[in-house]
Short mmCIF file of C-alpha atoms in Angstrom, two decimals:
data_model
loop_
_atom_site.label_atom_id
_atom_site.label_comp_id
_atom_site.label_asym_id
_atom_site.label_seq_id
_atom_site.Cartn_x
_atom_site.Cartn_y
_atom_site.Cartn_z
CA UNK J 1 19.01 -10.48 29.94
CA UNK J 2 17.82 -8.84 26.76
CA UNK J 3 14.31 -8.83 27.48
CA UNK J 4 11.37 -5.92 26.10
CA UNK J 5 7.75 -6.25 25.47
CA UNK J 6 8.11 -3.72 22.34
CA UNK J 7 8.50 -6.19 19.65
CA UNK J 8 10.73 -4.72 18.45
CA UNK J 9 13.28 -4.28 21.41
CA UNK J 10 12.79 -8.43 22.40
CA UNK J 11 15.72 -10.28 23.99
CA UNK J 12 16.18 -12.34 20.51
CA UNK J 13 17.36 -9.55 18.78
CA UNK J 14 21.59 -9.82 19.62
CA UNK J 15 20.68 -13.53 19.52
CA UNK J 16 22.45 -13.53 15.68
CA UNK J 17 24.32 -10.21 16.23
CA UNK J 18 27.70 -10.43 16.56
CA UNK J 19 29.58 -8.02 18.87
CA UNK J 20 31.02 -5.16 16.39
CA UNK J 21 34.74 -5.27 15.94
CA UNK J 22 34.30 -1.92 14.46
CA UNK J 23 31.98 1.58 15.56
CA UNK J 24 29.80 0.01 17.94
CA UNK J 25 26.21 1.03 19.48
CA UNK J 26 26.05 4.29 22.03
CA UNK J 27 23.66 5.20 24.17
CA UNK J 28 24.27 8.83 22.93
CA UNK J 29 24.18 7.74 19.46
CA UNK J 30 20.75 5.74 20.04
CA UNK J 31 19.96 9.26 21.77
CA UNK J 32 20.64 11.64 19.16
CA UNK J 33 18.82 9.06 16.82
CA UNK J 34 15.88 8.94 18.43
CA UNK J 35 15.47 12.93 18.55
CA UNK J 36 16.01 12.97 14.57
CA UNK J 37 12.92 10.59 14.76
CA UNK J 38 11.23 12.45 16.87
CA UNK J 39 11.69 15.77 15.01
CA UNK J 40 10.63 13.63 11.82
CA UNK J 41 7.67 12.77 13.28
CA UNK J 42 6.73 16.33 14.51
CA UNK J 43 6.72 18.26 11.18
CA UNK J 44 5.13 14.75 9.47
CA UNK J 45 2.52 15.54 11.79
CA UNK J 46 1.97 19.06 11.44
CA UNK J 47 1.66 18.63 7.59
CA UNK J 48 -1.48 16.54 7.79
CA UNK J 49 -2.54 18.90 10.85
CA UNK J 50 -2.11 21.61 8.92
CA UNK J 51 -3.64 20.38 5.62
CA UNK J 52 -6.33 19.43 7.49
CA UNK J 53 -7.20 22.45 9.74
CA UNK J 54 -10.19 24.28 8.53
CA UNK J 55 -10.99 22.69 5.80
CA UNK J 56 -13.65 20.21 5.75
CA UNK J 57 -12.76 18.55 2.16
CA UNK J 58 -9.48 18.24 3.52
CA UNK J 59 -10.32 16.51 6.30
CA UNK J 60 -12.22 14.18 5.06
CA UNK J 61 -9.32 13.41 2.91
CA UNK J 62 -7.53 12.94 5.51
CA UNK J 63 -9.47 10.44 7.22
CA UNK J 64 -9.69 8.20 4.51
CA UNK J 65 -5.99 7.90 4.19
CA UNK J 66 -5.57 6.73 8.03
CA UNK J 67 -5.99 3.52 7.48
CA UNK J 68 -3.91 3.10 4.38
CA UNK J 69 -1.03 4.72 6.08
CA UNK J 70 -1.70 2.39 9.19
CA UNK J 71 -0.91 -0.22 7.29
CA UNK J 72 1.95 0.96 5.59
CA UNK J 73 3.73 1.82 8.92
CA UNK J 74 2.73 -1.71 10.12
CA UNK J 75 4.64 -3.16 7.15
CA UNK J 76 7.64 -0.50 7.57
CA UNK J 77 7.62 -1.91 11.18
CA UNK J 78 7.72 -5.50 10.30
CA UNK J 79 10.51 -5.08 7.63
CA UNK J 80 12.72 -3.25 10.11
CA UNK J 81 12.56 -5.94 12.75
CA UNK J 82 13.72 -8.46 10.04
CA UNK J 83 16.20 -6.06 8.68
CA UNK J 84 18.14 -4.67 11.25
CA UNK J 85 20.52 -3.33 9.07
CA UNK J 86 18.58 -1.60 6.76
CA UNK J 87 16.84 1.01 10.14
CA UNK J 88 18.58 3.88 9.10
CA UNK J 89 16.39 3.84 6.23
CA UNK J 90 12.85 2.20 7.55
CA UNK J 91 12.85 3.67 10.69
CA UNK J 92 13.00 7.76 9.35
CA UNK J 93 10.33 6.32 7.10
CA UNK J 94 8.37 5.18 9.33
CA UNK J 95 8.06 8.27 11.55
CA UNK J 96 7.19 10.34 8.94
CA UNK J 97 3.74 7.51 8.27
CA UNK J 98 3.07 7.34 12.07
CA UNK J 99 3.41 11.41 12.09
CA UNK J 100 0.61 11.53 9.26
CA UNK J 101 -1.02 8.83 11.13
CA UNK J 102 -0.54 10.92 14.36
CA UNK J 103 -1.30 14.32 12.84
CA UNK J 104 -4.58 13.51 11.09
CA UNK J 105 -5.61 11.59 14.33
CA UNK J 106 -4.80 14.50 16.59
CA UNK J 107 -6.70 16.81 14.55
CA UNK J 108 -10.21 14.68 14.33
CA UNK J 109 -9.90 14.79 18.52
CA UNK J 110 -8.95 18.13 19.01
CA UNK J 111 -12.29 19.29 16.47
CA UNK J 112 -14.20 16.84 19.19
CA UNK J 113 -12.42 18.43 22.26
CA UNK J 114 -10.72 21.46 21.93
CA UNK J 115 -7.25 21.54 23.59
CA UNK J 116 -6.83 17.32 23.74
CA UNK J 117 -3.79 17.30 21.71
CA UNK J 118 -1.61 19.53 23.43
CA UNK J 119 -2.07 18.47 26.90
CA UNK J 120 -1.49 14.71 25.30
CA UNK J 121 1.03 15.63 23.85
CA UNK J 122 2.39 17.26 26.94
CA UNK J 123 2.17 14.19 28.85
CA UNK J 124 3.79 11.90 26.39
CA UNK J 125 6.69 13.94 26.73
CA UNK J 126 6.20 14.65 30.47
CA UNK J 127 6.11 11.04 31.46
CA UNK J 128 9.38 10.24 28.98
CA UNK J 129 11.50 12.86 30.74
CA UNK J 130 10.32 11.96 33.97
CA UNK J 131 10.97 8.30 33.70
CA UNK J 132 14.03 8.46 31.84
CA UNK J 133 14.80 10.47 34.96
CA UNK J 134 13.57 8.22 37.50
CA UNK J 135 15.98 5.22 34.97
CA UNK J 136 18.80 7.47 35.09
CA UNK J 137 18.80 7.57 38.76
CA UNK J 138 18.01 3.91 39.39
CA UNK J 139 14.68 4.87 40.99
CA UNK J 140 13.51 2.90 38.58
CA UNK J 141 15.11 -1.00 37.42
CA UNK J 142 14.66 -3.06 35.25
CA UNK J 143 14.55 -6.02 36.89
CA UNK J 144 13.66 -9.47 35.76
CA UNK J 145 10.88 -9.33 37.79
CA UNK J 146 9.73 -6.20 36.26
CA UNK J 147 10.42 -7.47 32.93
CA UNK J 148 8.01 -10.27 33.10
CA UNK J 149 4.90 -8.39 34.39
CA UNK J 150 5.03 -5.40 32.26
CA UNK J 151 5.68 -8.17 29.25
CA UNK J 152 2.64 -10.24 30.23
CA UNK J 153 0.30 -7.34 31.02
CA UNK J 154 1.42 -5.53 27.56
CA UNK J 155 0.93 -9.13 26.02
CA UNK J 156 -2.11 -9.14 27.52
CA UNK J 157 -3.43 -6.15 26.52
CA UNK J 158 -1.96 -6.80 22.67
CA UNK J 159 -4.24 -9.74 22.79
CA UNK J 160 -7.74 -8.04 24.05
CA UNK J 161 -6.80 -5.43 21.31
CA UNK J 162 -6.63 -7.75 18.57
CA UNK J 163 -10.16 -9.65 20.13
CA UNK J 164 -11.62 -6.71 19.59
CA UNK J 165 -10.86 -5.14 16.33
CA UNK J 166 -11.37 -8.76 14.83
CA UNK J 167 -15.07 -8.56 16.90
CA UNK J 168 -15.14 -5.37 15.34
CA UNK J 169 -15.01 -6.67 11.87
CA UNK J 170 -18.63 -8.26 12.48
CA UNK J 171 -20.55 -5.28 14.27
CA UNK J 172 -19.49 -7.06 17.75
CA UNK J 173 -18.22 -4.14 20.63
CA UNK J 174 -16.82 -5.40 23.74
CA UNK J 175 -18.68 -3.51 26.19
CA UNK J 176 -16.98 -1.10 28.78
CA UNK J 177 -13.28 -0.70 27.81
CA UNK J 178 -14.11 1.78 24.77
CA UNK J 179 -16.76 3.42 27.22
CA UNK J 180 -16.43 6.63 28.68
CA UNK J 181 -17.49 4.86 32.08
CA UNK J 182 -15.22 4.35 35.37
CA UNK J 183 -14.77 0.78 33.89
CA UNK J 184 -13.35 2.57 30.48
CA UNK J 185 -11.57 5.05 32.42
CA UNK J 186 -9.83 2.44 34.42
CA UNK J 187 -8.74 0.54 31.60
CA UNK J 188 -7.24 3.02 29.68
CA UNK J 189 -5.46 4.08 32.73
CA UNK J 190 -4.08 0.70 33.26
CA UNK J 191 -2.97 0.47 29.48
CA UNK J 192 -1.54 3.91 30.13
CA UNK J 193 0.47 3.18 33.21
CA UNK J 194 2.20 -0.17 31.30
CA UNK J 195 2.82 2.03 28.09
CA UNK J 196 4.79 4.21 30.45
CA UNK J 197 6.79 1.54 31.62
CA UNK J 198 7.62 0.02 28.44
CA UNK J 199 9.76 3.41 27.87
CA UNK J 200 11.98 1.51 31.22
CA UNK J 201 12.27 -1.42 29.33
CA UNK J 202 12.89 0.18 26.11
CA UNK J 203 15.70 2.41 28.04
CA UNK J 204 17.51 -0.77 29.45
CA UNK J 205 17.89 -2.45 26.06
CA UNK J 206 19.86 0.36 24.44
CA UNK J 207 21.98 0.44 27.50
CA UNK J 208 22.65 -3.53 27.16
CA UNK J 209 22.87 -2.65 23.87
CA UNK J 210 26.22 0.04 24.24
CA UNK J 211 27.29 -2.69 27.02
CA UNK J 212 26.95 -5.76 24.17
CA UNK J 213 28.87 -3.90 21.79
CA UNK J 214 26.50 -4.19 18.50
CA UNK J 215 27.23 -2.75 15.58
CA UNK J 216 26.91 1.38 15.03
CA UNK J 217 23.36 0.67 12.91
CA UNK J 218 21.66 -0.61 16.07
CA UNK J 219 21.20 3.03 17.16
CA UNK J 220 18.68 3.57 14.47
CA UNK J 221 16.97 0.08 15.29
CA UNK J 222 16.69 1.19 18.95
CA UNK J 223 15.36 4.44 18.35
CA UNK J 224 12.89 2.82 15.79
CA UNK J 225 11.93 0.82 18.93
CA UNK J 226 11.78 3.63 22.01
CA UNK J 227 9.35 5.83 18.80
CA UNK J 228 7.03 2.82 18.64
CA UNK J 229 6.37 3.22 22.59
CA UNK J 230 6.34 6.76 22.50
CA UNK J 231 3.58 6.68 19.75
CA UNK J 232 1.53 3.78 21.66
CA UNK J 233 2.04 6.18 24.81
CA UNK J 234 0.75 8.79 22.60
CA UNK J 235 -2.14 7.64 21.53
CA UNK J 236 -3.52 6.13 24.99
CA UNK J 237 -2.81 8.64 26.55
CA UNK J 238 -5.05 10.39 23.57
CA UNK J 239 -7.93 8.08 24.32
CA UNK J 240 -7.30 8.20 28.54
CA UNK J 241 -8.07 11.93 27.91
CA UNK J 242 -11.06 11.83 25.10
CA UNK J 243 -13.00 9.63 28.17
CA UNK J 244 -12.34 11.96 30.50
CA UNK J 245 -13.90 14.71 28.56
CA UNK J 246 -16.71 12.51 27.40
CA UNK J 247 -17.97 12.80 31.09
CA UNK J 248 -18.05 16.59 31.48
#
């Protein structure tokens, strides 16, 4: 019944979780957790925006600490999945990495195209509201049905992802997808549209979550989970709009 694409919101994760005979999991509390990430994130973000903003030396610094800070949220991310527990911790951590991450990234596209960030930003938060909406009012379910297709097509697209930046690694390019082309387009489009419904999925586990009773610290562990989607969300949406502007 548990059931997300987000690795980190998969149904194994009450598989060794006892129902708490103590505070137990809200869907307010997983709310008002997920805004302190969220604010986390937003002044991480604005440092390295900020540090880098006109100032090429400081730029380039920035850029060379991407993908050391990649990695470091990466590892965060993995040690929060196996330590449940210990989210209240990892996961603030992590949103301050993926808001450095975030920051410096939105800065090197908004030099490129002037304006990108804010409408991205815009519709990452757009599309959340809307669909937590559209959730809210059962517009929107979570059905099994869903479940499965917006897992396989998120697997999917995990997979041609990792093809790629392994291609990458020996000068190989898969053509069309990274392309500012109606093929490109379409694709990041598509990756966009099953982001967006990974929020669904990540909205029904922290409601099975209140209804399953776990313990109080699975708030932070399923707000660590809904920021993960948000940032993914994020960033294609990022890209969507750096191919549409590569046309003009």
């Amino acid at each position: 019944m548990l059931k997300s694409s987000n690795p980190a919101l998969n149904k194994n994760v009450f598989a060794n979780i006892e129902r708490s005979t103590g505070e137990t999991m809200t869907i307010q509390g997983a709310a008002n957790k997920s805004l302190i990430l969220l604010v986390i994130l937003i002044f991480s973000a604005s440092y390295t925006w900020q540090q880098g903003l006109g100032s090429e030396e400081g730029l380039r610094s920035i850029m060379g600490w991407i993908m050391p800070l990649a990695i470091g949220g990466l590892i965060v991310a993995i040690v929060t999945m196996f330590k449940k527990q210990w989210a209240y911790i990892t996961a603030p951590i992590y949103a301050v990495i993926q808001g450095l991450v975030l920051g410096a990234i939105s800065l090197i596209m908004e030099m490129k195209f002037p304006g990108i960030a804010m409408q991205a930003v815009g519709l990452t938060f757009g599309t959340f509201f809307m669909l937590l909406i559209a959730y809210k009012s059962r517009l929107i379910r979570a059905t099994e049905n869903f479940k499965l297709g917006v897992t396989a097509a998120t697997g999917g697209i995990g997979l041609l992802y990792l093809v790629s930046f392994v291609l990458g690694m020996f000068g190989v390019r898969i053509p069309y997808i990274h392309e500012s082309g109606l093929i490109g387009i379409g694709f990041s489009l598509f990756v966009v549209v099953i982001a967006a419904l990974n929020l669904v999925m990540d909205f029904d586990f922290i409601e099975s979550g209140a209804e399953h009773g776990a313990p109080k610290y699975m708030e932070w562990y399923g707000a660590f989970g809904l920021l993960i989607t948000l940032v993914w969300l994020y960033i294609e949406i990022l890209n969507l709009l750096a191919k549409l502007r590569g046309r003009e």
